[in-house]
Coordinates of C-alpha atoms and ligand atoms in Angstrom, one line a residue:
X1 CA 0.0 0.0 0.0
X2 CA 1.2 3.6 -0.8
X3 CA 1.7 5.8 2.2
X4 CA 1.5 9.6 2.3
X5 CA 3.1 12.4 4.3
X6 CA 1.2 15.7 4.4
X7 CA 3.2 18.7 5.4
X8 CA 1.2 21.1 7.5
X9 CA 3.4 22.3 10.3
X10 CA 4.3 25.7 8.8
X11 CA 3.0 28.7 10.7
X12 CA 1.3 30.3 7.7
X13 CA 2.3 33.7 8.9
X14 CA 1.1 35.5 5.8
X15 CA -2.5 34.5 6.7
X16 CA -2.2 36.9 9.7
X17 CA -4.5 34.6 11.6
X18 CA -4.8 33.1 15.1
X19 CA -5.9 29.8 13.3
X20 CA -3.5 27.4 11.6
X21 CA -3.5 27.9 7.9
X22 CA -4.7 24.4 6.9
X23 CA -7.8 24.9 9.0
X24 CA -9.0 27.9 7.0
X25 CA -12.1 26.9 5.0
X26 CA -12.9 27.0 1.4
X27 CA -16.4 26.0 0.3
X28 CA -17.3 24.8 3.8
X29 CA -14.3 22.5 4.5
X30 CA -10.8 23.2 5.9
X31 CA -8.2 23.1 3.2
X32 CA -6.6 20.1 4.7
X33 CA -9.8 18.1 4.3
X34 CA -9.5 18.4 0.5
X35 CA -5.9 17.1 0.5
X36 CA -6.8 14.1 2.6
X37 CA -9.8 13.4 0.3
X38 CA -7.6 13.6 -2.8
X39 CA -5.1 11.1 -1.2
X40 CA -7.9 8.7 -0.3
X41 CA -9.4 8.9 -3.7
X42 CA -6.0 7.9 -5.1
X43 CA -6.3 4.8 -2.9
X44 CA -3.7 6.0 -0.4
X45 CA -5.0 4.9 3.0
X46 CA -2.1 5.4 5.4
X47 CA -1.7 9.2 5.9
X48 CA 0.6 11.0 8.3
X49 CA 0.1 14.7 8.7
X50 CA 3.1 16.7 10.1
X51 CA 1.6 19.4 12.3
X52 CA 2.6 22.1 14.8
X53 CA 1.5 21.8 18.4
X54 CA -1.4 24.2 17.9
X55 CA -3.0 21.7 15.5
X56 CA -2.8 18.8 18.0
X57 CA -6.4 18.9 19.2
X58 CA -7.9 19.8 15.8
X59 CA -6.3 17.1 13.8
X60 CA -8.4 14.3 15.3
X61 CA -11.5 15.0 13.2
X62 CA -9.5 14.3 10.0
X63 CA -9.1 10.6 11.0
X64 CA -5.4 10.5 10.0
X65 CA -2.2 9.8 11.9
X66 CA -0.3 12.9 13.0
X67 CA 3.1 13.8 14.3
X68 CA 4.2 17.1 15.8
X69 CA 7.2 18.9 14.4
X70 CA 8.2 21.0 17.4
X71 CA 10.4 23.4 15.5
X72 CA 9.8 24.2 11.8
X73 CA 13.3 23.6 10.4
X74 CA 12.2 23.2 6.8
X75 CA 10.3 20.7 4.6
X76 CA 13.2 18.2 4.7
X77 CA 13.1 18.2 8.5
X78 CA 9.3 17.8 8.4
X79 CA 9.6 14.7 6.3
X80 CA 12.3 13.3 8.6
X81 CA 10.0 13.8 11.6
X82 CA 7.3 11.9 9.8
X83 CA 9.6 9.1 8.8
X84 CA 10.7 8.7 12.4
X85 CA 7.0 8.2 13.3
X86 CA 6.5 5.6 10.6
X87 CA 7.7 2.0 10.8
X88 CA 10.3 1.6 8.0
X89 CA 9.0 -0.2 5.0
X90 CA 10.0 -0.6 1.4
X91 CA 7.4 0.8 -0.9
X92 CA 6.2 4.1 -2.3
X93 CA 5.5 7.2 -0.3
X94 CA 3.8 10.4 -1.5
X95 CA 4.6 13.8 0.0
X96 CA 2.2 16.7 -0.5
X97 CA 1.6 20.0 1.2
X98 CA -1.5 20.5 3.3
X99 CA -2.2 23.9 1.8
X100 CA -3.0 22.7 -1.8
X101 CA -6.7 21.9 -1.7
X102 CA -7.1 21.8 -5.5
X103 CA -4.8 18.8 -5.9
X104 CA -6.6 15.9 -7.5
X105 CA -6.6 12.2 -6.7
X106 CA -5.9 11.7 -10.4
X107 CA -2.7 13.7 -10.2
X108 CA -1.5 12.1 -7.0
X109 CA -2.2 8.6 -8.4
X110 CA -0.5 9.3 -11.7
X111 CA 2.6 10.5 -9.8
X112 CA 2.8 7.5 -7.5
X113 CA 2.4 5.4 -10.6
X114 CA 5.3 7.2 -12.4
X115 CA 7.8 5.4 -10.1
X116 CA 7.3 2.4 -12.3
X117 CA 10.3 1.4 -14.4
X118 CA 9.8 2.0 -18.1
X119 CA 12.5 -0.2 -19.7
X120 CA 15.5 0.7 -17.5
X121 CA 15.9 1.1 -13.7
X122 CA 12.9 2.4 -11.8
X123 CA 13.3 6.0 -10.6
X124 CA 13.4 6.7 -6.8
X125 CA 11.6 10.0 -7.0
X126 CA 8.9 11.6 -9.1
X127 CA 7.9 15.2 -8.7
X128 CA 5.1 17.4 -10.2
X129 CA 6.4 20.3 -12.2
X130 CA 4.3 23.0 -13.6
X131 CA 4.7 25.9 -16.0
X132 CA 3.8 29.1 -14.3
X133 CA 3.8 32.8 -15.1
X134 CA 6.8 34.8 -13.8
X135 CA 7.6 36.1 -11.3
X136 CA 6.9 33.4 -8.8
X137 CA 7.9 32.2 -5.4
X138 CA 8.0 28.6 -6.4
X139 CA 11.3 26.6 -6.5
X140 CA 12.7 26.4 -10.0
X141 CA 13.4 23.1 -11.9
X142 CA 17.0 23.2 -13.2
X143 CA 17.4 20.8 -16.1
X144 CA 20.4 19.6 -18.0
X145 CA 19.1 18.6 -21.4
X146 CA 15.9 16.7 -20.6
X147 CA 17.1 15.5 -17.2
X148 CA 16.1 17.2 -14.0
X149 CA 19.3 18.2 -12.2
X150 CA 18.0 19.9 -9.1
X151 CA 15.5 22.3 -7.6
X152 CA 16.7 25.8 -6.6
X153 CA 14.7 27.8 -4.2
X154 CA 14.0 31.4 -5.1
X155 CA 16.1 32.8 -2.3
X156 CA 19.1 30.8 -3.4
X157 CA 18.6 31.3 -7.2
X158 CA 20.7 33.3 -9.6
X159 CA 19.0 35.9 -11.7
X160 CA 19.4 33.6 -14.7
X161 CA 17.7 30.7 -12.7
X162 CA 14.8 33.0 -11.8
X163 CA 13.9 33.2 -15.5
X164 CA 13.1 29.5 -15.6
X165 CA 9.3 29.1 -15.8
X166 CA 9.1 25.4 -14.9
X167 CA 8.4 25.2 -11.2
X168 CA 8.3 22.7 -8.4
X169 CA 4.7 22.1 -7.3
X170 CA 5.7 20.6 -4.0
X171 CA 4.1 17.2 -4.7
X172 CA 6.4 14.2 -4.7
X173 CA 6.5 10.4 -4.8
X174 CA 9.5 8.5 -3.4
X175 CA 10.9 5.1 -3.0
X176 CA 10.8 5.0 0.9
X177 CA 14.2 3.4 1.4
X178 CA 15.9 5.9 -0.9
X179 CA 14.1 8.8 0.8
X180 CA 15.1 7.8 4.3
X181 CA 18.7 7.7 3.1
X182 CA 18.6 11.1 1.3
X183 CA 16.7 12.9 4.1
X184 CA 19.4 11.9 6.5
X185 CA 22.0 13.6 4.4
X186 CA 20.2 17.0 4.1
X187 CA 22.1 20.1 5.3
X188 CA 21.1 23.6 6.0
X189 CA 23.8 25.5 4.0
X190 CA 21.2 27.7 2.1
X191 CA 19.8 31.2 2.3
X192 CA 17.1 30.2 4.7
X193 CA 19.2 27.9 6.9
X194 CA 16.6 25.2 6.5
X195 CA 16.5 21.5 5.6
X196 CA 15.1 21.6 2.1
X197 CA 13.2 18.5 1.0
X198 CA 13.9 19.8 -2.5
X199 CA 17.7 19.1 -2.1
X200 CA 16.9 15.4 -2.3
X201 CA 16.7 15.8 -6.1
X202 CA 20.4 16.8 -6.5
X203 CA 21.3 14.1 -3.9
X204 CA 19.6 11.4 -6.0
X205 CA 21.1 12.7 -9.3
X206 CA 24.6 12.7 -7.7
X207 CA 24.1 9.1 -6.7
X208 CA 23.1 8.2 -10.2
X209 CA 19.5 7.4 -9.3
X210 CA 16.4 8.4 -11.4
X211 CA 14.2 11.4 -10.8
X212 CA 11.2 11.6 -13.0
X213 CA 9.3 14.9 -13.6
X214 CA 5.5 14.7 -14.1
X215 CA 4.2 17.8 -15.7
X216 CA 0.9 19.0 -14.3
X217 CA -1.5 20.0 -17.1
X218 CA -3.2 22.7 -15.1
X219 CA -1.3 25.0 -12.7
X220 CA -4.5 25.6 -10.8
X221 CA -4.4 22.0 -9.5
X222 CA -1.2 22.9 -7.6
X223 CA -2.1 26.4 -6.4
X224 CA -0.8 26.6 -2.8
X225 CA -2.4 29.0 -0.4
X226 CA -0.1 31.4 1.5
X227 CA -2.4 34.4 2.1
X228 CA -6.0 35.4 2.0
X229 CA -5.8 36.6 -1.5
X230 CA -4.8 33.1 -2.6
X231 CA -7.5 31.7 -0.3
X232 CA -10.1 33.6 -2.3
X233 CA -8.7 32.5 -5.6
X234 CA -8.7 28.9 -4.7
X235 CA -12.2 29.1 -3.3
X236 CA -13.4 30.5 -6.6
X237 CA -11.8 27.7 -8.5
X238 CA -13.0 25.0 -6.1
X239 CA -16.6 26.4 -6.3
X240 CA -16.4 26.3 -10.1
X241 CA -15.3 22.7 -9.9
X242 CA -18.2 21.8 -7.6
X243 CA -20.7 23.6 -9.8
X244 CA -19.4 21.9 -12.9
X245 CA -19.8 18.4 -11.3
X246 CA -23.5 19.1 -10.5
X247 CA -24.1 20.6 -14.0
X248 CA -22.6 17.5 -15.6
X249 CA -25.1 15.5 -13.5
X250 CA -28.1 17.4 -14.8
X251 CA -28.5 20.4 -12.5
X252 CA -29.0 23.8 -14.1
X253 CA -26.9 26.5 -12.4
X254 CA -27.9 29.8 -13.9
X255 CA -24.8 31.6 -12.7
X256 CA -22.0 29.4 -11.2
X257 CA -20.1 32.6 -10.1
X258 CA -22.7 33.5 -7.6
X259 CA -23.9 30.0 -6.6
X260 CA -21.9 28.8 -3.6
X261 CA -21.7 25.1 -3.1
X262 CA -19.9 22.7 -0.8
X263 CA -18.7 19.1 -1.3
X264 CA -21.0 16.2 -0.4
X265 CA -24.3 17.9 -1.5
X266 CA -27.0 15.9 -3.2
X267 CA -28.9 17.8 -6.0
X268 CA -31.4 16.0 -8.1
X269 CA -31.7 16.2 -11.9
X270 CA -33.5 19.1 -13.6
X271 CA -33.3 21.2 -10.4
X272 CA -32.5 24.9 -11.2
X273 CA -30.3 27.0 -8.9
X274 CA -30.7 30.8 -9.4
X275 CA -28.0 33.4 -8.6
X276 CA -26.8 34.5 -5.1
X277 CA -27.6 31.2 -3.6
X278 CA -25.6 29.2 -1.0
X279 CA -26.2 25.5 -0.3
X280 CA -24.3 24.3 2.7
X281 CA -23.8 21.7 5.4
X282 CA -24.8 18.4 3.8
X283 CA -28.0 19.8 2.3
X284 CA -29.9 17.6 -0.2
X285 CA -32.3 18.7 -2.9
X286 CA -34.6 16.5 -4.9
X287 CA -35.4 16.6 -8.6
X288 CA -37.2 19.4 -10.4
X289 CA -36.7 21.9 -7.6
X290 CA -36.1 25.6 -8.0
X291 CA -33.8 27.3 -5.4
X292 CA -33.0 31.0 -5.4
X293 CA -32.3 33.6 -6.3
X294 CA -30.9 35.1 -3.0
X295 CA -31.4 32.0 -0.9
X296 CA -29.4 30.0 1.7
X297 CA -29.9 26.3 2.4
X298 CA -28.0 24.9 5.3
X299 CA -28.6 21.3 6.4
X300 CA -31.8 21.4 4.5
X301 CA -33.4 18.3 3.0
X302 CA -35.8 19.1 0.2
X303 CA -38.0 16.6 -1.6
X304 CA -38.9 16.8 -5.3
X305 CA -40.5 19.8 -7.0
X306 CA -39.8 22.2 -4.1
X307 CA -39.5 25.9 -4.8
X308 CA -37.5 28.1 -2.5
X309 CA -37.4 31.8 -3.5
X310 CA -35.4 34.5 -1.7
X311 CA -35.5 32.5 1.6
X312 CA -33.3 31.0 4.3
X313 CA -33.8 27.4 5.2
X314 CA -31.7 25.9 8.0
X315 CA -31.9 22.5 9.8
X316 CA -35.2 21.8 8.0
X317 CA -36.8 18.8 6.2
X318 CA -39.3 19.4 3.5
X319 CA -41.6 17.0 1.5
X320 CA -42.6 17.2 -2.1
X321 CA -44.3 19.9 -4.0
X322 CA -43.7 22.6 -1.4
X323 CA -43.5 26.3 -2.0
X324 CA -41.4 28.6 0.2
X325 CA -41.0 32.3 -0.1
X326 CA -40.2 34.9 -1.0
X327 CA -38.6 36.1 2.2
X328 CA -39.3 33.1 4.5
X329 CA -37.0 31.8 7.3
X330 CA -37.2 28.2 8.3
X331 CA -35.0 26.9 11.1
X332 CA -34.4 24.8 14.2
X333 CA -35.5 21.3 13.2
X334 CA -38.6 22.2 11.3
X335 CA -40.5 19.7 9.2
X336 CA -42.9 20.5 6.3
X337 CA -45.1 17.8 4.8
X338 CA -46.0 17.5 1.1
X339 CA -47.7 20.5 -0.7
X340 CA -47.2 22.9 2.2
X341 CA -47.2 26.6 1.2
X342 CA -45.1 29.1 3.2
X343 CA -45.4 32.6 1.9
X344 CA -43.9 36.1 2.3
X345 CA -42.3 37.2 5.6
X346 CA -43.0 34.0 7.5
X347 CA -40.6 32.6 10.2
X348 CA -41.0 29.0 11.3
X349 CA -38.9 27.5 14.1
X350 CA -38.9 23.9 15.4
X351 CA -42.3 23.2 14.1
X352 CA -44.1 20.4 12.2
X353 CA -46.5 21.4 9.5
X354 CA -48.5 18.5 8.0
X355 CA -49.4 18.2 4.4
X356 CA -51.3 21.0 2.6
X357 CA -50.9 23.5 5.5
X358 CA -50.8 27.1 4.3
X359 CA -49.0 29.9 6.1
X360 CA -49.0 32.5 3.4
X361 CA -48.2 35.9 5.0
X362 CA -46.4 37.6 7.8
X363 CA -46.4 34.9 10.5
X364 CA -44.2 33.4 13.2
X365 CA -44.7 29.8 14.2
X366 CA -42.4 28.4 16.9
X367 CA -42.7 25.1 18.7
X368 CA -45.9 24.4 16.8
X369 CA -47.6 21.4 15.4
X370 CA -50.1 22.1 12.6
X371 CA -52.5 19.4 11.3
X372 CA -53.1 18.8 7.6
X373 CA -55.1 21.2 5.4
X374 CA -55.1 23.9 8.1
X375 CA -54.9 27.5 7.0
X376 CA -52.9 29.9 9.1
X377 CA -54.1 33.4 8.4
X378 CA -51.9 36.5 7.8
X379 CA -50.2 37.8 10.8
X380 CA -50.7 34.8 13.0
X381 CA -48.2 34.5 15.8
X382 CA -47.4 31.7 18.3
X383 CA -46.6 33.4 21.6
X384 CA -44.3 30.5 22.5
X385 CA -42.1 32.3 25.1
X386 CA -43.3 33.4 28.5
X387 CA -40.0 35.2 29.3
X388 CA -38.5 32.1 30.8
X389 CA -39.5 29.0 28.9
X390 CA -40.8 28.0 25.5
X391 CA -44.2 26.3 25.2
X392 CA -45.8 24.2 22.4
X393 CA -48.8 25.1 20.3
X394 CA -50.9 22.3 18.8
X395 CA -53.3 23.0 16.0
X396 CA -55.4 20.2 14.5
X397 CA -56.5 19.4 11.0
X398 CA -58.7 21.6 8.8
X399 CA -58.5 24.5 11.2
X400 CA -59.1 28.1 10.1
X401 CA -56.8 30.4 12.1
X402 CA -58.0 33.9 11.4
X403 CA -55.8 36.8 10.5
X404 CA -53.8 38.3 13.3
X405 CA -54.5 35.5 15.7
X406 CA -52.1 35.3 18.7
X407 CA -51.8 31.7 20.0
X408 CA -50.6 32.0 23.6
X409 CA -48.8 28.8 24.3
X410 CA -49.1 26.3 25.8
X411 CA -52.4 26.0 23.9
X412 CA -54.2 23.8 21.5
X413 CA -56.8 24.2 18.8
X414 CA -58.9 21.1 17.9
X415 CA -59.7 19.7 14.4
X416 CA -62.1 21.9 12.3
X417 CA -62.0 24.8 14.8
X418 CA -61.9 28.5 13.8
X419 CA -60.4 31.6 15.3
X420 CA -61.7 35.0 14.3
X421 CA -59.5 37.8 13.1
X422 CA -57.5 39.3 15.9
X423 CA -58.2 36.5 18.4
X424 CA -55.9 36.2 21.4
X425 CA -56.2 32.4 22.2
X426 CA -55.3 31.8 25.8
X427 CA -57.2 28.6 26.4
X428 CA -57.5 25.3 24.5
X429 CA -60.1 25.4 21.8
X430 CA -62.1 22.2 21.4
X431 CA -62.6 20.5 18.0
X432 CA -65.3 22.3 15.8
X433 CA -65.4 25.3 18.2
X434 CA -65.4 28.9 16.8
X435 CA -63.7 31.5 19.0
X436 CA -62.9 35.2 18.7
X437 CA -61.9 38.2 20.8
X438 CA -59.2 39.1 23.4
X439 CA -59.2 36.8 25.2
X440 CA -60.8 34.5 22.7
X441 CA -64.3 33.2 23.7
X442 CA -66.7 30.9 21.9
X443 CA -68.9 32.6 19.4
X444 CA -72.7 31.9 19.6
X445 CA -73.7 28.8 17.7
X446 CA -75.1 29.6 14.3
Ligands
UD1_1 C1 8.1 24.7 -1.1 C2 9.3 24.2 -1.9 C3 9.3 24.9 -3.3 C4 8.0 24.7 -3.9 C5 6.8 25.2 -3.0 C6 5.5 24.8 -3.6 C7 11.0 23.5 -0.3 C8 12.3 23.8 0.3 N1 10.5 24.3 -1.2 O1 8.4 26.1 -0.9 O2 10.3 24.3 -4.1 O3 7.9 25.4 -5.2 O4 6.9 24.5 -1.7 O5 4.5 25.3 -2.8 O6 10.4 22.5 0.0 N2 6.3 22.8 6.3 C9 6.4 22.0 7.5 N3 7.4 22.1 8.3 C10 8.5 23.0 8.0 C11 8.4 23.8 6.8 C12 7.3 23.7 6.0 O7 5.5 21.2 7.7 O8 9.4 23.0 8.8 C13 5.1 22.7 5.5 C14 4.3 24.0 5.4 O9 3.3 23.9 6.3 C15 3.8 23.9 3.9 C16 4.8 23.1 3.2 O10 5.6 22.4 4.1 O11 2.5 23.2 3.9 C17 5.7 23.9 2.3 O12 6.4 24.8 3.1 P1 6.6 26.3 2.7 O13 7.4 27.0 3.7 O14 5.3 26.9 2.2 O15 7.6 26.1 1.4 P2 7.7 27.0 0.2 O16 8.6 28.1 0.5 O17 6.4 27.4 -0.3
MG2 MG1 4.3 27.7 0.5

């Protein structure tokens, strides 16, 4: 099995942040998450992340091995620390930086595979190189003829070497036995006084061993993040990639530039996403839905043929053929049955609305259960909070809640009952009863 070392101990000073760089998020996941995913998708199961001590508690959620590099003495030193942690084995080992979330499993797999011998002796190192616009802070690939001779870091480079536009991406595959040997020989006689992992190239070449360059076709795949400007650039690229994947699967995204997605979303075929829409936190959307414009779904589960216009839906599960918005806010473990209609300026919190319930205008429902086919009139409010505690409101089936009704919880309204406009309901209303007034009292029987 192929092993991997992820380098993530650097302080990331240019982020000017109290948080470790690799924990900064793009599209809803820490950048390290993407690197770990890419390694796993390349079939690499054993992953060791080299971290600084600040990351010690946070690393657990990534389900990888980790080792602390107490002092950041350079990339070569980081690899040495990781190798000390790993039981020596003969086999292949991939090294990648934790701040390169756009790296793909395809590229990592291709590189590990390029340690295969083709004809002659197998190389002991493969590295991803990339053509990049100048100037650049990346290490330069120095070749002699077609052969890679060494990598020179920008701070050690001659003006002539700085004109080389083939760069070291910082992604490598090694023969582990050869790597252990080379890393032990690294020295710090360079401009930064660090152990450079990149010096292993010259070391191998000197020993007559093969180093194979693998040219990345797209420099975006190896874009590392050093500051918040690059963070934004990578986010944009990652979002474009996520949108493209859903569009290929049959989702219409009217404007991918202003549609903000995350990994691990489910979106059904023929669903249309309109601009300025964010879909976050493991949301799922059925088929033939319309979401947006100007909407945010977070941990929302939508059935088929649901429309959400200009609305915010959080921690909510929705059936089929439901209409929401414009300007609705659903939250806090709310459930809507099939064919529910939630209209303008309605807030619903921790409530359960059965099928065909209508709440069309200007209402607040909190801690409420509403039976099927009930109509909640404009301006209805559940007064669920007495200043200290929240209380439930239970409304039955086929109820007509009149406009501007206040339901003072805890309270219930039975099946088929009616409240008149402006009722303040302070006592339970039996099934079939008609009440009105403040406080609401039964109306004379017709
Ligand atoms: C490195 C390469 C450079 C390459 C570039 C690509 C070296 C010497 N240079 O330069 O050729 O073009 O990456 O991005 O390797 N890290 C540790 N411990 C340390 C030092 C670094 O874990 O002691 C980690 C960092 O967190 C980072 C990665 O290693 O994820 C790269 O380190 P960084 O300092 O960014 O190296 P560069 O100067 O970018
Ligand atoms: Mg860097």
